[in-house]
Short mmCIF file of C-alpha atoms in Angstrom, two decimals:
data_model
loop_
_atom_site.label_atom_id
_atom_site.label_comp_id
_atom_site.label_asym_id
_atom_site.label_seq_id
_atom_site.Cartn_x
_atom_site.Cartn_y
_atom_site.Cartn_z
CA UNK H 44 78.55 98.96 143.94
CA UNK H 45 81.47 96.86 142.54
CA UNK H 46 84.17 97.09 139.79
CA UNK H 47 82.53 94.33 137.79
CA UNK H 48 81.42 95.43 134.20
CA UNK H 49 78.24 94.83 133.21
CA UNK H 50 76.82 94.24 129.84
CA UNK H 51 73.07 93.93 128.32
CA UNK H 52 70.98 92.04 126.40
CA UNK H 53 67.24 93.41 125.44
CA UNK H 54 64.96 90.55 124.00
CA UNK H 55 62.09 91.08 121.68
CA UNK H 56 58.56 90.71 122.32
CA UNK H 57 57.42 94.15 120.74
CA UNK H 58 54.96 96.23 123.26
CA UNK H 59 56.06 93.58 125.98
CA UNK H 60 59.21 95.56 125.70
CA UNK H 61 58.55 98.15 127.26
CA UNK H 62 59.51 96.32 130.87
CA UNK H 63 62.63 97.05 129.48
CA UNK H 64 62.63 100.51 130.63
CA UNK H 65 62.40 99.55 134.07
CA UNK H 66 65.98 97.61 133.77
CA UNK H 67 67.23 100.23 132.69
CA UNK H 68 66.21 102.63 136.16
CA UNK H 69 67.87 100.21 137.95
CA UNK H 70 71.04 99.99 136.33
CA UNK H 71 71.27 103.68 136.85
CA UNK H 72 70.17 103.62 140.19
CA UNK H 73 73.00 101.13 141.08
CA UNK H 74 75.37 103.53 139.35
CA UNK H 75 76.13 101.26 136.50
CA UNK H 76 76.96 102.39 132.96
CA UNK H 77 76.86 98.97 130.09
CA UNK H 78 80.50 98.76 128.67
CA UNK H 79 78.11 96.60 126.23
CA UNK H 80 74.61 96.32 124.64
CA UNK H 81 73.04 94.24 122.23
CA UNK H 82 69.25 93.82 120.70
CA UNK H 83 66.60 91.74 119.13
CA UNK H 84 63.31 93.81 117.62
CA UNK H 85 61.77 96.28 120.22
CA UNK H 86 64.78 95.06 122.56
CA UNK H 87 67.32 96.55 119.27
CA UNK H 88 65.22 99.99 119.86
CA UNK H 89 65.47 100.23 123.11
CA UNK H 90 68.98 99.53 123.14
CA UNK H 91 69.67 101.60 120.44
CA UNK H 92 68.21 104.38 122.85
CA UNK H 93 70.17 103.45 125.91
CA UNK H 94 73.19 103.20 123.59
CA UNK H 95 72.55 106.93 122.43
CA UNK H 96 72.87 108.43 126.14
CA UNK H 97 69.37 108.57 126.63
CA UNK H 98 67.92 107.61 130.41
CA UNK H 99 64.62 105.57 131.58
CA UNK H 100 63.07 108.90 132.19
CA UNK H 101 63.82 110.03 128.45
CA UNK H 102 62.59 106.46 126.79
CA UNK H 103 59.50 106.43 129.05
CA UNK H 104 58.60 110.45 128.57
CA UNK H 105 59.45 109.10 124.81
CA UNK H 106 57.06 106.05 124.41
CA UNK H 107 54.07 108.05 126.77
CA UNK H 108 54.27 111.00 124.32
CA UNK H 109 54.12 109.07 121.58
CA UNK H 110 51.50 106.40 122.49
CA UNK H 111 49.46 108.23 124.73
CA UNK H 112 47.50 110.09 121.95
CA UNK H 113 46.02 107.79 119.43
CA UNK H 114 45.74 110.71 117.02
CA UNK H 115 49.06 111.09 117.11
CA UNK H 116 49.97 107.94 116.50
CA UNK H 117 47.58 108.18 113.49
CA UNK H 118 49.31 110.73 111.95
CA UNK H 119 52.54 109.02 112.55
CA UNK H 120 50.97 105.99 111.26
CA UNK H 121 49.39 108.59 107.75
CA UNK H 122 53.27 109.07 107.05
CA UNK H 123 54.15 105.91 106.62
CA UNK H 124 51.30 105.40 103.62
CA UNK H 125 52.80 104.74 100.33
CA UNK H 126 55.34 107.45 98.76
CA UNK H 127 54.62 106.54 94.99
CA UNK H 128 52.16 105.40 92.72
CA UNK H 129 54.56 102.57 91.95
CA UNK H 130 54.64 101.42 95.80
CA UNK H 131 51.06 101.06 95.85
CA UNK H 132 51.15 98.49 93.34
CA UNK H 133 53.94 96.59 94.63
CA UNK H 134 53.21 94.02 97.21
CA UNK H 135 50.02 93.23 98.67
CA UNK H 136 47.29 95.98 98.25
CA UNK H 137 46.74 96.51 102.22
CA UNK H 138 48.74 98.18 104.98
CA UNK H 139 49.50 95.22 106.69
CA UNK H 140 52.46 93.15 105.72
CA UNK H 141 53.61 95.83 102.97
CA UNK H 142 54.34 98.57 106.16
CA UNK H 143 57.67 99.81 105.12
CA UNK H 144 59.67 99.46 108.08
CA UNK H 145 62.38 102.17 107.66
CA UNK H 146 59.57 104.82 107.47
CA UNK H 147 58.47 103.47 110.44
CA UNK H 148 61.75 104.12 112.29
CA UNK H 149 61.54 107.86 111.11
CA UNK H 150 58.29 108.45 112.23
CA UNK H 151 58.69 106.56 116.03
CA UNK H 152 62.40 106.54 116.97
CA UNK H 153 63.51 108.62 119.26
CA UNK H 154 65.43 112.29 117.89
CA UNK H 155 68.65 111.50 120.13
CA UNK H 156 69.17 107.82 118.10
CA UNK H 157 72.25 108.93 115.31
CA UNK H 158 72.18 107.52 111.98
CA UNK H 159 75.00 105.13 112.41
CA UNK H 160 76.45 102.96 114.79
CA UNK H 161 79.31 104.82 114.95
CA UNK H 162 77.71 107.37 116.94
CA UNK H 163 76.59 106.05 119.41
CA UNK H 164 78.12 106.02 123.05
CA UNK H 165 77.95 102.81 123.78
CA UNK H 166 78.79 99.67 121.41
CA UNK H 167 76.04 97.96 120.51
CA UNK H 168 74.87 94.84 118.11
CA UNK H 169 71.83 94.38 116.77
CA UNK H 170 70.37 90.91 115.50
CA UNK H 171 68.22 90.03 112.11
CA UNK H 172 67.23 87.09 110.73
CA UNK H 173 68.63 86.40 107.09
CA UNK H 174 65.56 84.72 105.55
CA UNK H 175 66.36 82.87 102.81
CA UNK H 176 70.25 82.49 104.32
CA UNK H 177 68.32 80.57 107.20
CA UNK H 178 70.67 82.38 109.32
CA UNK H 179 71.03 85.03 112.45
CA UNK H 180 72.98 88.21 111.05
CA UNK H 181 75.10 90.30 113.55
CA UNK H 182 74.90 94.33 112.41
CA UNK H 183 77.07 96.70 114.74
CA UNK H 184 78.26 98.98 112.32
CA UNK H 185 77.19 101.56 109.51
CA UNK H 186 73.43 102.85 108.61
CA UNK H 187 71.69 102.45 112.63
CA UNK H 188 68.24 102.73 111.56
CA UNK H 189 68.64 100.36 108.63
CA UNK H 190 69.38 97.73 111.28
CA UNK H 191 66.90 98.29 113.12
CA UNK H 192 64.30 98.44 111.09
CA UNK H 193 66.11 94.86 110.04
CA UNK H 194 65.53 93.64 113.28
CA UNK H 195 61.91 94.66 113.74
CA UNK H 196 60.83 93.91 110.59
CA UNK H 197 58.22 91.29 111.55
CA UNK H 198 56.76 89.35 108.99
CA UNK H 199 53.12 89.67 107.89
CA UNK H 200 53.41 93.18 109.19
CA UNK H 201 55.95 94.78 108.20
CA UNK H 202 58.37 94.58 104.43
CA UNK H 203 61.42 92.61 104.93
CA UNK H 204 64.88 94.86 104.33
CA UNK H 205 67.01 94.09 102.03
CA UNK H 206 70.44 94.54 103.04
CA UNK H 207 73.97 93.48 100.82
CA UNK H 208 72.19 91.25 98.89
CA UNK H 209 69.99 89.20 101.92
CA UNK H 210 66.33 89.43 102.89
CA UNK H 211 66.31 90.45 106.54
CA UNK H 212 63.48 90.04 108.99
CA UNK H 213 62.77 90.17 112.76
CA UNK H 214 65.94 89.07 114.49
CA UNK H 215 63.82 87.83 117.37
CA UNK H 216 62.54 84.82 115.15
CA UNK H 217 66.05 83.29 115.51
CA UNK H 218 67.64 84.81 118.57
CA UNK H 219 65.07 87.03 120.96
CA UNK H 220 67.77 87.62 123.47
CA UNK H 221 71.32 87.56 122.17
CA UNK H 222 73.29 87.61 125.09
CA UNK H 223 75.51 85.67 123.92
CA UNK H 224 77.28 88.07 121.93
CA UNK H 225 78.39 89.28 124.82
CA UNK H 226 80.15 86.91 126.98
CA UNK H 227 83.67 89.01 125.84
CA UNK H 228 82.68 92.13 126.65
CA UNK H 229 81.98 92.44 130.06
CA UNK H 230 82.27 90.32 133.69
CA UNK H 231 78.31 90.23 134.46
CA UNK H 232 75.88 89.45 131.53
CA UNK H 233 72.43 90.49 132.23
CA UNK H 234 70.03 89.27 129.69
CA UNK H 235 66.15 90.07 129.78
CA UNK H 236 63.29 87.80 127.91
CA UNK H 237 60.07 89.61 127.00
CA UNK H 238 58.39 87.13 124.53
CA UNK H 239 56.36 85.87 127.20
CA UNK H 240 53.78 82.88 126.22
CA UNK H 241 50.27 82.76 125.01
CA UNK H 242 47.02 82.91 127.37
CA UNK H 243 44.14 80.79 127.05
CA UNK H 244 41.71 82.99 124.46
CA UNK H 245 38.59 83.49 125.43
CA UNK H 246 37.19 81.33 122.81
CA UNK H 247 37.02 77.39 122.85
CA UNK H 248 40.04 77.64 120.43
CA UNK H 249 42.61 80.44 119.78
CA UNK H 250 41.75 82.47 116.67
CA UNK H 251 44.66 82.30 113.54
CA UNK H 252 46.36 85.66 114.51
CA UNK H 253 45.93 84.28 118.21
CA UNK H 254 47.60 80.97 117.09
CA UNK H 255 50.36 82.38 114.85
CA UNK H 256 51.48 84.86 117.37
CA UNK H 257 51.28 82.26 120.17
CA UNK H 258 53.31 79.55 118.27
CA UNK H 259 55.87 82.55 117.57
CA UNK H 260 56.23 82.85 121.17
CA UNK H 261 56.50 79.19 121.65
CA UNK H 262 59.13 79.05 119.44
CA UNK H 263 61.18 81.77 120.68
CA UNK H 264 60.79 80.31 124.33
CA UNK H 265 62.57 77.03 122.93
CA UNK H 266 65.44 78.44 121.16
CA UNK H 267 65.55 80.51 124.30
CA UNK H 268 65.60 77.88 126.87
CA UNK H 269 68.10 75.53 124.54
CA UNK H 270 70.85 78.12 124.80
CA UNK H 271 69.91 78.65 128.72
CA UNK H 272 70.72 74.96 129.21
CA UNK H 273 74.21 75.24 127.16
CA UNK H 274 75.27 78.62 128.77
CA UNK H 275 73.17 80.89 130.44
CA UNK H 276 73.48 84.46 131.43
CA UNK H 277 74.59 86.10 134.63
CA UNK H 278 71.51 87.85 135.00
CA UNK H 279 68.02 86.29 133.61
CA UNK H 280 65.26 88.56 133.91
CA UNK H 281 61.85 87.94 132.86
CA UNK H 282 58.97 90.44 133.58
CA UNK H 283 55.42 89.84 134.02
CA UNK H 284 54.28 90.27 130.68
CA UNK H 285 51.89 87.37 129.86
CA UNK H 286 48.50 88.90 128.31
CA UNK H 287 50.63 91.99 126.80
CA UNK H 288 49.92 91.78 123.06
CA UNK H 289 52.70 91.88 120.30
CA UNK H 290 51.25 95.41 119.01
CA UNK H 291 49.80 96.62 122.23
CA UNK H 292 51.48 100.19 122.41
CA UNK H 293 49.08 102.44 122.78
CA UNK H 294 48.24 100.23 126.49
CA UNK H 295 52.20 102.08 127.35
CA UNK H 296 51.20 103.37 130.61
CA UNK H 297 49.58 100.00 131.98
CA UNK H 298 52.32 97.85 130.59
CA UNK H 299 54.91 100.14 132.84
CA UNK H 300 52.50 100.20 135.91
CA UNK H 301 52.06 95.88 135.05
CA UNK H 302 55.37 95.58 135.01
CA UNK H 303 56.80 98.20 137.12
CA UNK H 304 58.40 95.46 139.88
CA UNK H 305 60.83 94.29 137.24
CA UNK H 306 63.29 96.87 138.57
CA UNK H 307 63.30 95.77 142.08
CA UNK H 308 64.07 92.22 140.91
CA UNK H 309 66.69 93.70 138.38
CA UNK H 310 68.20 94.93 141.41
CA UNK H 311 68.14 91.87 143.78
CA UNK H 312 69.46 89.70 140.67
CA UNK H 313 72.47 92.02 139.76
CA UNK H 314 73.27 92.78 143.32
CA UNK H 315 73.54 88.40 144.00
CA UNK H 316 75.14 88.34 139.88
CA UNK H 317 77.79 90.92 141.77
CA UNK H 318 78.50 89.30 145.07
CA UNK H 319 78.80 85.47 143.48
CA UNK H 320 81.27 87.44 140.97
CA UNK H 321 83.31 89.00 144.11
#
């Protein structure tokens, strides 16, 4: 198609992600292989994939497998229950907000992702949010799944990580689609924004999970659109995934059907990104 390189950026917005698979047919049906990939949350998983070798077909056989069968997911869900006596009585007594996230990157992640960044076949940066450093941290190298369990690690579900001395959580709180690490590393930048925004609930108010998720997402679309106005992508993609819920997995099938024209428009919008580039 062109000799321009082409680099990626997947945004967060956890089961919303999943429109991320159909960038990812597109790329490949245009022939194009990222010289570059970076991540936020779900969008650090999927890239993690991608950066492993594997294709849309293998993520989306993947994430139907796995979320297609609710038993399954129980059971995956049964081996992430507390290893110890002494984890039990750590931390909140309830599942949610004490999940550990690392076991949760053992039980769903993908055989073909390696253990460290090293491995994989494409490079690759992940973003987390330092919590009490009130910062975004970078991780591209060393233990893989530590990072991205960093990165997903979304608070009131899931443990923080504690990394080198800092209290890591979801990277998308800071920066859901960091593209901008990398404007050096390739001659089209194609970024793609899956927070979405929050629907009108169906009561005369939202509910509090309702409201915190939805001023999440309201947050994440400003920082967003701030860094759009100072220097925006090549490529902006967003996919029609209003009324997809944060945790909405097991719905994997609709959510590719919903959002299955992404990869038309991923095509249109690189194919303009390449001809404007010359």
């Amino acid at each position: 198609m062109s000799d321009k390189t082409v680099a990626v950026a997947f945004g967060g917005g956890g089961a919303r992600g999943l429109a991320h698979i159909h960038v990812i047919s597109a790329l490949e049906e245009l022939g194009i292989k990222p010289t570059a990939l970076s991540g936020a949350s779900i969008g650090s998983i999927i890239g993690a994939g991608v950066a492993s070798g594997m294709t849309a077909v293998d993520i989306e056989d993947f994430v139907i497998g796995t979320f297609s069968d609710p038993t399954k997911v129980l059971s995956n869900f049964w081996k992430m229950r507390p290893g110890s006596v002494s984890e039990v009585f750590n931390g909140p007594m309830t599942m949610l907000g004490n999940i550990n996230p690392m076991k949760v990157m053992k039980a769903f992640l993908p055989p073909q992702v390696p253990e460290t960044f090293e491995e994989l076949e494409i490079p690759f940066q992940v973003v987390a949010t330092d919590f009490y450093g009130q910062k975004v941290v970078t991780l591209e190298d060393g233990n893989l799944k530590q990072a991205l369990a960093a990165s997903s690690a979304l608070p009131a579900i899931f443990r923080p990580v504690k990394k080198d001395g800092a209290v890591l959580v979801d990277g998308g709180i800071l920066n859901s689609v960091p593209y901008e690490l990398l404007f050096d590393k390739a001659d089209i930048i194609v970024a793609i924004d899956v927070v979405g925004g929050p629907l009108k609930s169906k009561q005369e108010t939202p509910s509090r999970i309702e409201a915190i998720a939805g001023a999440s997402q309201l947050m994440m679309q400003a920082t967003t659109q701030l860094k759009l106005e100072m220097k925006p992508p090549h490529v902006f993609l967003e996919p029609p995934v209003k009324g997809i819920a944060v945790l909405d997995f097991l719905k994997a099938k609709q959510i590719l059907k919903e959002t299955a024209g992404t990869k038309d428009q991923t095509k249109r919008a690189i194919g303009a990104a390449m001809r404007k580039a010359g």
